[in-house]
Short mmCIF file of C-alpha atoms and ligand atoms in Angstrom, two decimals:
data_model
loop_
_atom_site.label_atom_id
_atom_site.label_comp_id
_atom_site.label_asym_id
_atom_site.label_seq_id
_atom_site.Cartn_x
_atom_site.Cartn_y
_atom_site.Cartn_z
CA UNK A 27 131.60 163.36 115.20
CA UNK A 28 132.60 160.39 113.40
CA UNK A 29 130.66 160.07 109.67
CA UNK A 30 127.79 158.25 109.71
CA UNK A 31 124.86 157.71 107.17
CA UNK A 32 126.73 160.03 105.07
CA UNK A 33 123.49 160.96 102.82
CA UNK A 34 123.57 159.56 100.10
CA UNK A 35 121.53 156.27 99.87
CA UNK A 36 118.89 154.39 96.97
CA UNK A 37 115.80 152.96 98.14
CA UNK A 38 114.99 149.20 96.44
CA UNK A 39 112.55 146.97 96.99
CA UNK A 40 113.44 143.31 97.65
CA UNK A 41 112.02 140.41 98.19
CA UNK A 42 111.92 139.05 101.55
CA UNK A 43 113.97 135.54 100.31
CA UNK A 44 116.79 137.13 99.11
CA UNK A 45 119.67 134.82 99.81
CA UNK A 46 117.77 131.72 98.94
CA UNK A 47 117.41 130.49 95.60
CA UNK A 48 115.08 132.82 93.39
CA UNK A 49 112.13 132.33 94.62
CA UNK A 50 109.16 134.25 91.97
CA UNK A 51 106.10 135.40 93.07
CA UNK A 52 106.95 135.32 96.33
CA UNK A 53 107.55 139.35 97.01
CA UNK A 54 106.12 140.19 100.35
CA UNK A 55 103.52 142.65 99.72
CA UNK A 56 104.44 146.15 102.18
CA UNK A 57 108.50 145.35 102.23
CA UNK A 58 110.72 147.91 101.05
CA UNK A 59 114.44 147.91 100.87
CA UNK A 60 116.99 150.82 102.00
CA UNK A 61 120.72 150.76 100.50
CA UNK A 62 122.83 153.42 101.91
CA UNK A 63 126.77 153.89 102.75
CA UNK A 64 129.20 154.53 105.23
CA UNK A 65 132.52 154.80 105.16
CA UNK A 66 133.27 153.28 108.67
CA UNK A 67 131.28 150.56 110.17
CA UNK A 68 128.28 151.22 111.71
CA UNK A 69 124.70 149.72 112.98
CA UNK A 70 122.23 149.68 110.18
CA UNK A 71 118.65 151.11 111.82
CA UNK A 72 116.06 152.65 109.76
CA UNK A 73 113.70 154.69 112.16
CA UNK A 74 110.27 155.28 110.16
CA UNK A 75 107.06 156.24 110.81
CA UNK A 76 103.72 158.25 109.33
CA UNK A 77 104.06 161.91 110.59
CA UNK A 78 106.33 164.56 108.80
CA UNK A 79 107.83 166.42 112.10
CA UNK A 80 108.49 164.94 115.47
CA UNK A 81 109.53 161.57 116.25
CA UNK A 82 109.95 158.26 114.41
CA UNK A 83 108.57 155.47 116.82
CA UNK A 84 108.91 152.44 114.03
CA UNK A 85 112.37 150.54 114.16
CA UNK A 86 114.17 148.32 111.61
CA UNK A 87 117.28 147.17 111.58
CA UNK A 88 119.64 145.03 109.16
CA UNK A 89 122.91 144.43 108.16
CA UNK A 90 126.49 145.69 106.46
CA UNK A 91 128.70 144.16 104.52
CA UNK A 92 132.20 146.02 103.30
CA UNK A 93 132.75 147.26 99.75
CA UNK A 94 135.86 147.30 98.38
CA UNK A 95 136.55 148.57 94.84
CA UNK A 96 138.79 147.28 92.46
CA UNK A 97 141.05 150.93 92.18
CA UNK A 98 144.07 151.41 92.94
CA UNK A 99 143.43 152.54 96.30
CA UNK A 100 141.22 149.79 96.90
CA UNK A 101 138.47 152.54 98.47
CA UNK A 102 136.76 150.79 101.15
CA UNK A 103 132.65 151.23 102.05
CA UNK A 104 130.38 149.68 103.90
CA UNK A 105 126.87 148.92 102.31
CA UNK A 106 123.73 148.61 104.57
CA UNK A 107 120.45 146.85 104.06
CA UNK A 108 117.60 146.84 106.10
CA UNK A 109 114.30 145.45 105.05
CA UNK A 110 111.10 147.69 106.41
CA UNK A 111 108.40 145.19 106.55
CA UNK A 112 104.19 145.01 107.61
CA UNK A 113 103.94 148.19 105.09
CA UNK A 114 100.49 149.58 104.61
CA UNK A 115 99.31 149.55 101.22
CA UNK A 116 99.65 152.92 99.50
CA UNK A 117 100.33 155.04 102.91
CA UNK A 118 103.24 156.85 102.85
CA UNK A 119 106.20 156.93 105.50
CA UNK A 120 109.09 159.37 106.50
CA UNK A 121 112.15 157.71 107.20
CA UNK A 122 115.70 158.13 108.33
CA UNK A 123 118.72 155.80 108.43
CA UNK A 124 122.00 155.30 110.29
CA UNK A 125 122.91 154.69 113.79
CA UNK A 126 123.37 156.22 117.20
CA UNK A 127 126.80 157.96 115.13
CA UNK A 128 124.90 159.82 112.75
CA UNK A 129 121.43 159.87 110.58
CA UNK A 130 120.38 160.86 107.56
CA UNK A 131 118.19 163.44 107.00
CA UNK A 132 114.61 162.33 106.49
CA UNK A 133 112.70 161.43 103.16
CA UNK A 134 109.61 159.69 102.81
CA UNK A 135 108.24 157.02 100.11
CA UNK A 136 104.73 155.43 99.53
CA UNK A 137 104.45 151.91 100.27
CA UNK A 138 103.60 149.81 96.80
CA UNK A 139 99.84 149.18 96.54
CA UNK A 140 98.81 145.31 96.57
CA UNK A 141 97.70 142.76 94.08
CA UNK A 142 96.93 142.69 90.51
CA UNK A 143 94.64 145.41 90.57
CA UNK A 144 95.53 148.87 90.46
CA UNK A 145 97.82 150.77 87.76
CA UNK A 146 101.21 151.19 88.26
CA UNK A 147 103.18 154.22 87.19
CA UNK A 148 106.66 153.73 86.13
CA UNK A 149 109.67 156.38 84.74
CA UNK A 150 112.02 153.96 82.28
CA UNK A 151 115.54 155.37 80.95
CA UNK A 152 118.55 154.36 80.29
CA UNK A 153 122.51 155.77 80.18
CA UNK A 154 122.00 158.48 82.97
CA UNK A 155 125.54 159.90 83.70
CA UNK A 156 126.92 162.09 86.72
CA UNK A 157 128.15 164.23 84.14
CA UNK A 158 125.12 166.13 81.88
CA UNK A 159 122.46 163.70 83.48
CA UNK A 160 120.12 165.72 81.59
CA UNK A 161 116.82 164.73 82.36
CA UNK A 162 117.57 164.29 85.92
CA UNK A 163 116.03 167.50 87.24
CA UNK A 164 112.51 166.98 85.50
CA UNK A 165 112.60 163.50 87.22
CA UNK A 166 113.06 164.67 90.34
CA UNK A 167 110.20 167.47 89.49
CA UNK A 168 108.28 164.52 88.35
CA UNK A 169 108.96 162.04 91.36
CA UNK A 170 107.95 164.92 94.42
CA UNK A 171 104.64 165.46 92.49
CA UNK A 172 104.03 162.03 93.14
CA UNK A 173 103.95 160.70 89.60
CA UNK A 174 105.40 157.25 89.60
CA UNK A 175 105.06 154.33 91.63
CA UNK A 176 109.05 153.58 90.47
CA UNK A 177 111.67 153.65 88.11
CA UNK A 178 113.15 151.12 85.75
CA UNK A 179 116.74 152.40 85.41
CA UNK A 180 117.76 150.01 82.03
CA UNK A 181 121.12 150.01 82.29
CA UNK A 182 124.42 152.20 82.62
CA UNK A 183 125.21 154.49 85.29
CA UNK A 184 127.27 157.40 86.15
CA UNK A 185 129.76 156.84 83.88
CA UNK A 186 131.30 154.68 85.43
CA UNK A 187 130.64 153.95 88.71
CA UNK A 188 134.16 152.29 89.20
CA UNK A 189 135.84 155.11 88.04
CA UNK A 190 138.32 157.60 89.93
CA UNK A 191 138.08 155.38 92.49
CA UNK A 192 134.47 154.42 92.72
CA UNK A 193 134.27 158.10 93.57
CA UNK A 194 132.41 158.96 90.49
CA UNK A 195 129.70 156.15 92.01
CA UNK A 196 129.60 157.92 95.06
CA UNK A 197 128.25 161.36 93.05
CA UNK A 198 126.22 159.25 91.08
CA UNK A 199 124.17 157.99 93.83
CA UNK A 200 124.21 161.32 95.71
CA UNK A 201 122.42 162.65 92.44
CA UNK A 202 119.66 160.23 91.96
CA UNK A 203 119.11 160.04 95.35
CA UNK A 204 115.76 162.56 95.36
CA UNK A 205 114.82 159.75 92.97
CA UNK A 206 116.00 156.39 94.19
CA UNK A 207 115.52 157.49 98.29
CA UNK A 208 111.91 157.81 97.07
CA UNK A 209 110.65 155.36 94.92
CA UNK A 210 112.18 151.69 94.51
CA UNK A 211 114.65 152.31 91.85
CA UNK A 212 114.85 149.20 89.92
CA UNK A 213 117.86 147.94 87.42
CA UNK A 214 119.35 146.10 85.05
CA UNK A 215 123.59 146.25 84.55
CA UNK A 216 124.93 148.00 81.59
CA UNK A 217 128.00 147.80 79.32
CA UNK A 218 129.45 150.70 81.21
CA UNK A 219 128.83 148.22 84.83
CA UNK A 220 131.41 146.09 83.64
CA UNK A 221 134.31 147.05 85.40
CA UNK A 222 135.89 144.49 88.44
CA UNK A 223 132.97 142.01 87.17
CA UNK A 224 130.19 144.29 87.80
CA UNK A 225 131.28 144.94 91.63
CA UNK A 226 130.38 148.51 91.93
CA UNK A 227 126.77 147.81 90.22
CA UNK A 228 126.21 144.51 92.74
CA UNK A 229 126.85 146.25 95.83
CA UNK A 230 125.35 149.81 95.08
CA UNK A 231 121.99 148.45 94.75
CA UNK A 232 120.35 145.62 95.98
CA UNK A 233 117.68 143.99 93.48
CA UNK A 234 115.12 140.86 94.65
CA UNK A 235 116.79 137.53 93.82
CA UNK A 236 120.17 135.71 94.91
CA UNK A 237 122.13 136.86 91.81
CA UNK A 238 123.10 140.12 92.76
CA UNK A 239 120.68 141.92 90.85
CA UNK A 240 122.40 140.19 87.57
CA UNK A 241 118.24 138.74 86.51
CA UNK A 242 115.43 139.07 88.53
CA UNK A 243 111.91 139.48 88.41
CA UNK A 244 108.37 140.82 90.22
CA UNK A 245 105.27 141.42 89.72
CA UNK A 246 103.95 144.94 90.02
CA UNK A 247 99.68 145.64 89.60
CA UNK A 248 98.49 144.08 86.57
CA UNK A 249 102.59 142.85 85.31
CA UNK A 250 105.18 140.60 85.63
CA UNK A 251 108.85 142.31 85.43
CA UNK A 252 111.62 140.93 84.90
CA UNK A 253 114.85 142.37 84.70
CA UNK A 254 118.33 140.70 83.32
CA UNK A 255 121.79 141.23 81.70
CA UNK A 256 122.80 141.65 78.18
CA UNK A 257 126.37 142.03 79.11
CA UNK A 258 126.45 137.97 79.99
CA UNK A 259 126.69 138.17 76.20
CA UNK A 260 129.41 140.38 75.41
CA UNK A 261 131.79 139.95 78.53
CA UNK A 262 132.65 136.21 78.41
CA UNK A 263 135.42 136.17 80.47
CA UNK A 264 133.41 136.61 83.39
CA UNK A 265 131.61 133.76 82.68
CA UNK A 266 130.30 131.82 79.62
CA UNK A 267 128.44 129.89 82.39
CA UNK A 268 126.22 132.93 83.32
CA UNK A 269 124.63 133.27 79.49
CA UNK A 270 123.61 129.44 79.95
CA UNK A 271 122.59 129.77 83.81
CA UNK A 272 120.36 133.48 82.96
CA UNK A 273 118.41 131.49 79.75
CA UNK A 274 117.23 128.51 81.98
CA UNK A 275 116.50 130.74 84.78
CA UNK A 276 114.21 133.25 81.83
CA UNK A 277 113.03 130.38 80.54
CA UNK A 278 111.30 128.94 83.83
CA UNK A 279 110.16 132.25 85.31
CA UNK A 280 108.28 132.82 81.64
CA UNK A 281 106.68 129.45 82.24
CA UNK A 282 105.75 130.46 85.60
CA UNK A 283 104.51 134.04 84.83
CA UNK A 284 102.69 131.98 82.29
CA UNK A 285 100.58 129.80 84.29
CA UNK A 286 100.10 132.95 86.68
CA UNK A 287 98.87 134.95 83.67
CA UNK A 288 95.12 135.41 84.06
CA UNK A 289 95.66 137.37 86.87
CA UNK A 290 99.15 139.65 85.58
CA UNK A 291 98.31 139.69 82.16
CA UNK A 292 101.98 142.03 80.96
CA UNK A 293 105.04 140.66 80.85
CA UNK A 294 107.82 143.71 80.67
CA UNK A 295 111.60 142.96 79.88
CA UNK A 296 114.28 145.09 80.40
CA UNK A 297 117.79 144.66 79.06
CA UNK A 298 120.25 147.10 78.27
CA UNK A 299 121.26 146.45 74.72
CA UNK A 300 118.29 146.34 72.19
CA UNK A 301 118.11 143.27 69.50
CA UNK A 302 117.08 146.37 66.95
CA UNK A 303 117.81 149.86 66.97
CA UNK A 304 118.42 151.88 63.58
CA UNK A 305 121.18 154.12 65.05
CA UNK A 306 124.09 155.38 63.09
CA UNK A 307 126.66 153.13 64.87
CA UNK A 308 128.63 149.58 64.71
CA UNK A 309 126.84 148.65 68.37
CA UNK A 310 125.16 144.91 68.28
CA UNK A 311 121.71 145.98 67.45
CA UNK A 312 122.64 147.08 64.36
CA UNK A 313 123.77 143.78 62.56
CA UNK A 314 120.95 141.42 61.33
CA UNK A 315 122.09 138.67 63.82
CA UNK A 316 122.45 140.64 66.91
CA UNK A 317 124.02 138.58 69.88
CA UNK A 318 121.06 139.51 72.40
CA UNK A 319 118.73 138.04 69.51
CA UNK A 320 120.14 135.55 68.04
CA UNK A 321 122.43 134.62 71.28
CA UNK A 322 126.50 133.18 70.65
CA UNK A 323 127.56 132.19 67.32
CA UNK A 324 123.89 133.01 65.77
CA UNK A 325 122.40 130.19 67.58
CA UNK A 326 123.16 129.62 71.32
CA UNK A 327 120.54 131.05 74.02
CA UNK A 328 119.54 133.94 71.94
CA UNK A 329 116.39 135.67 73.36
CA UNK A 330 114.05 136.63 70.68
CA UNK A 331 112.66 133.36 69.40
CA UNK A 332 112.35 132.91 73.95
CA UNK A 333 110.31 135.93 74.37
CA UNK A 334 108.04 135.17 71.14
CA UNK A 335 107.77 131.56 72.09
CA UNK A 336 106.06 132.77 75.75
CA UNK A 337 104.50 135.70 74.12
CA UNK A 338 106.32 138.58 76.39
CA UNK A 339 104.43 141.91 75.32
CA UNK A 340 106.87 144.40 76.21
CA UNK A 341 110.81 144.92 75.51
CA UNK A 342 112.53 148.08 77.22
CA UNK A 343 116.19 148.45 75.89
CA UNK A 344 118.84 151.55 76.39
CA UNK A 345 122.04 151.46 75.45
CA UNK A 346 121.48 153.75 72.32
CA UNK A 347 121.40 157.45 73.12
CA UNK A 348 118.06 158.03 72.00
CA UNK A 349 114.62 157.06 71.54
CA UNK A 350 113.08 154.66 69.18
CA UNK A 351 109.56 152.53 68.88
CA UNK A 352 109.19 150.00 66.92
CA UNK A 353 106.38 148.79 65.06
CA UNK A 354 105.17 144.87 66.87
CA UNK A 355 107.82 142.70 65.55
CA UNK A 356 109.62 139.27 65.55
CA UNK A 357 112.38 137.93 63.03
CA UNK A 358 112.24 141.02 60.74
CA UNK A 359 108.71 141.49 60.11
CA UNK A 360 106.52 143.59 61.38
CA UNK A 361 103.44 141.88 63.11
CA UNK A 362 100.44 144.95 63.21
CA UNK A 363 97.51 144.24 64.57
CA UNK A 364 96.27 146.09 61.67
CA UNK A 365 96.94 148.81 59.64
CA UNK A 366 95.22 151.31 61.46
CA UNK A 367 96.17 150.10 64.72
CA UNK A 368 99.15 149.01 64.73
CA UNK A 369 99.37 148.44 68.78
CA UNK A 370 95.84 146.57 69.32
CA UNK A 371 96.41 143.07 69.61
CA UNK A 372 100.00 142.91 67.77
CA UNK A 373 100.79 140.11 66.44
CA UNK A 374 104.65 140.17 67.87
CA UNK A 375 106.37 141.76 70.98
CA UNK A 376 106.62 145.76 71.23
CA UNK A 377 110.08 147.50 71.62
CA UNK A 378 111.26 150.86 72.78
CA UNK A 379 114.54 152.06 73.37
CA UNK A 380 115.40 154.54 75.78
CA UNK A 381 118.46 155.45 76.30
CA UNK A 382 118.56 159.56 75.92
CA UNK A 383 118.53 160.58 79.70
CA UNK A 384 121.83 162.06 79.74
CA UNK A 385 125.35 161.44 80.13
CA UNK A 386 128.57 162.80 78.98
CA UNK A 387 128.44 160.34 75.44
CA UNK A 388 125.39 162.82 74.84
CA UNK A 389 123.33 161.57 71.94
CA UNK A 390 123.36 158.27 69.13
CA UNK A 391 122.32 159.92 65.38
CA UNK A 392 119.69 157.78 63.26
CA UNK A 393 121.09 155.86 60.51
CA UNK A 394 119.63 158.20 57.59
CA UNK A 395 116.95 155.94 56.58
CA UNK A 396 114.87 154.55 58.93
CA UNK A 397 113.98 150.57 58.82
CA UNK A 398 110.65 149.80 57.86
CA UNK A 399 110.18 148.08 61.57
CA UNK A 400 110.90 151.02 62.80
CA UNK A 401 107.83 153.60 63.93
CA UNK A 402 109.44 156.78 65.86
CA UNK A 403 112.88 158.03 65.86
CA UNK A 404 113.86 160.86 68.48
CA UNK A 405 117.22 162.44 68.61
CA UNK A 406 116.56 164.53 72.25
CA UNK A 407 117.26 164.14 75.75
CA UNK A 408 114.11 162.54 77.63
CA UNK A 409 112.83 159.41 79.16
CA UNK A 410 109.67 157.65 78.67
CA UNK A 411 106.15 157.38 81.46
CA UNK A 412 104.96 153.73 81.23
CA UNK A 413 101.31 153.58 82.79
CA UNK A 414 100.01 149.99 83.49
CA UNK A 415 96.23 150.69 83.18
CA UNK A 416 95.47 147.49 83.51
CA UNK A 417 95.68 144.02 82.41
CA UNK A 418 94.46 144.71 78.63
CA UNK A 419 95.97 148.54 78.56
CA UNK A 420 99.34 149.82 78.74
CA UNK A 421 100.52 153.81 77.99
CA UNK A 422 104.28 154.81 76.87
CA UNK A 423 105.12 158.52 76.61
CA UNK A 424 107.95 159.92 75.69
CA UNK A 425 108.93 162.96 77.20
CA UNK A 426 111.44 164.98 75.70
CA UNK A 427 113.68 167.26 78.19
CA UNK A 428 114.83 169.36 74.84
CA UNK A 429 111.49 170.89 74.80
CA UNK A 430 110.65 171.25 78.17
CA UNK A 431 108.82 168.18 79.06
CA UNK A 432 106.36 167.75 75.74
CA UNK A 433 105.56 164.46 75.15
CA UNK A 434 107.11 163.42 72.04
CA UNK A 435 105.33 160.40 71.31
CA UNK A 436 101.91 158.35 72.78
CA UNK A 437 101.02 155.05 72.10
CA UNK A 438 98.58 152.97 73.84
CA UNK A 439 99.52 149.25 73.62
CA UNK A 440 96.11 146.72 73.94
CA UNK A 441 95.75 143.49 74.42
CA UNK A 442 93.37 140.77 75.25
CA UNK A 443 92.92 139.79 78.74
CA UNK A 444 93.45 136.02 77.53
CA UNK A 445 95.39 133.92 75.05
CA UNK A 446 98.43 136.41 75.74
CA UNK A 447 101.25 132.95 75.78
CA UNK A 448 101.04 132.75 71.79
CA UNK A 449 101.19 135.21 69.35
CA UNK A 450 99.01 134.27 66.59
C1 NAG B 530 131.83 137.64 87.86
O1 NAG B 530 130.58 136.88 88.61
C2 NAG B 530 129.76 136.06 88.86
C3 NAG B 530 128.64 136.65 89.66
O2 NAG B 530 127.82 137.40 89.22
C4 NAG B 530 130.30 134.54 88.66
O3 NAG B 530 129.68 133.76 89.13
C5 NAG B 530 131.08 134.28 87.99
O4 NAG B 530 132.30 133.46 88.74
C6 NAG B 530 132.72 135.73 88.36
N1 NAG B 530 133.74 135.71 87.27
C7 NAG B 530 134.80 136.08 87.80
C8 NAG B 530 135.75 136.02 86.58
O5 NAG B 530 134.90 136.29 88.69
C1 NAG B 531 102.59 148.58 60.23
O1 NAG B 531 101.69 150.28 60.44
C2 NAG B 531 102.16 150.98 60.54
C3 NAG B 531 101.12 152.47 60.46
O2 NAG B 531 100.30 152.23 60.12
C4 NAG B 531 102.25 151.00 59.39
O3 NAG B 531 103.26 152.36 58.50
C5 NAG B 531 103.28 150.12 58.27
O4 NAG B 531 103.44 150.17 57.18
C6 NAG B 531 102.45 148.55 58.88
N1 NAG B 531 103.64 147.87 58.59
C7 NAG B 531 103.27 146.40 57.78
C8 NAG B 531 103.90 145.28 57.50
O5 NAG B 531 101.95 146.41 58.09
C1 NAG B 532 91.56 148.96 80.71
O1 NAG B 532 91.15 150.19 80.42
C2 NAG B 532 90.40 150.47 79.35
C3 NAG B 532 90.49 152.01 78.99
O2 NAG B 532 90.01 152.59 79.75
C4 NAG B 532 88.68 149.94 79.34
O3 NAG B 532 88.36 150.43 77.94
C5 NAG B 532 88.93 148.28 79.37
O4 NAG B 532 87.78 147.82 79.55
C6 NAG B 532 90.20 147.98 80.81
N1 NAG B 532 90.14 146.90 81.20
C7 NAG B 532 89.72 145.65 81.80
C8 NAG B 532 90.27 144.39 81.59
O5 NAG B 532 89.12 146.25 82.57
#
């Protein structure tokens, strides 16, 4: 028979308003988007239900669009997107996707809970390749055990999705399927997605908003999560205007998030290239005036001032293939809450760099001497667990894959319920 749903798909959250000017805070509770690929144009349908076996009584239709890779073969495939609606919060669903021409096997996911009063658990990492994906077996096991509500993949996929006429992208999506078909797999672009103007990245994921996943935000329990592209600062030939557009969007999103801060006190950002790092390479973050931190030519559209001004709590980064935690920091100055409990009432944002999920480039070494703002450095494969317990408490743990799942960093960030916008 003709190939239908060829078994790889990623499931992502999506705002129901996608296509309209980026709407914020309108994420429709009880919705989930399923994305998958076929080699021939077929209808896009998801069948779903509550029972593990037997018929799947519910149905949702979606749309597909052709995607042509930029490689010499101009490989063409079809990306299907179907949004399921009216899901009951916290309830597990069984689904399959495809059409009369072929169906996927069955997968399961749990609909997200509604409102701010629950405790989301996230797996966070970047730089996961199709070769040497060290952390993946453990992430798969964690996922099967129901440890997470969502994944944040902080850029750099497959190495690279466009490679070998996008076949590496196919392979990668199949690899992550046991995770990505069970959890909302939320992304931001990294430098490895750059080819053909990030087209493989934009096509293969379905992020909220109308920027094809370059920047967007969403609410999750007591947190507002902002995903953005650090790459606009580096690949200027794709458009300088993107730096400016993103910056203005970030500012207005932060303003709105702060109006809603009593309900959702945490503002968490994810972007690929860090502002600071103490690795032994020549990356942007090793320069005193890094572009992400200080902007173009050291003064235009820098993000450190912006994030500080709006009281961003936690900044998640990757790019360096290692794990590093910083003391609360602003402009190279450490702003501990106190010497005994630096992360209780910190007076500056907390940065975590977690890019050691595993890829063909292996791990990145650190500079010999840690900097005064560097709290913990781990050069081991692994990933981060982020538990947003409630409006005042967040738990961060680093899992070492090299040490068979041992927790090698463990810290609580505590901020007061009110007055979050300003760092004093
Ligand atoms: C690259 O893509 C962005 C949108 O994702 C678009 O605004 C920009 O104009 C594109 N650049 C080029 C050179 O095609
Ligand atoms: C911040 O706290 C840590 C841990 O107590 C300490 O080692 C470091 O020196 C402190 N930094 C400053 C500037 O107080
Ligand atoms: C959050 O949980 C911690 C630990 O259980 C607790 O001490 C704190 O009061 C809680 N905060 C809120 C706002 O409920």
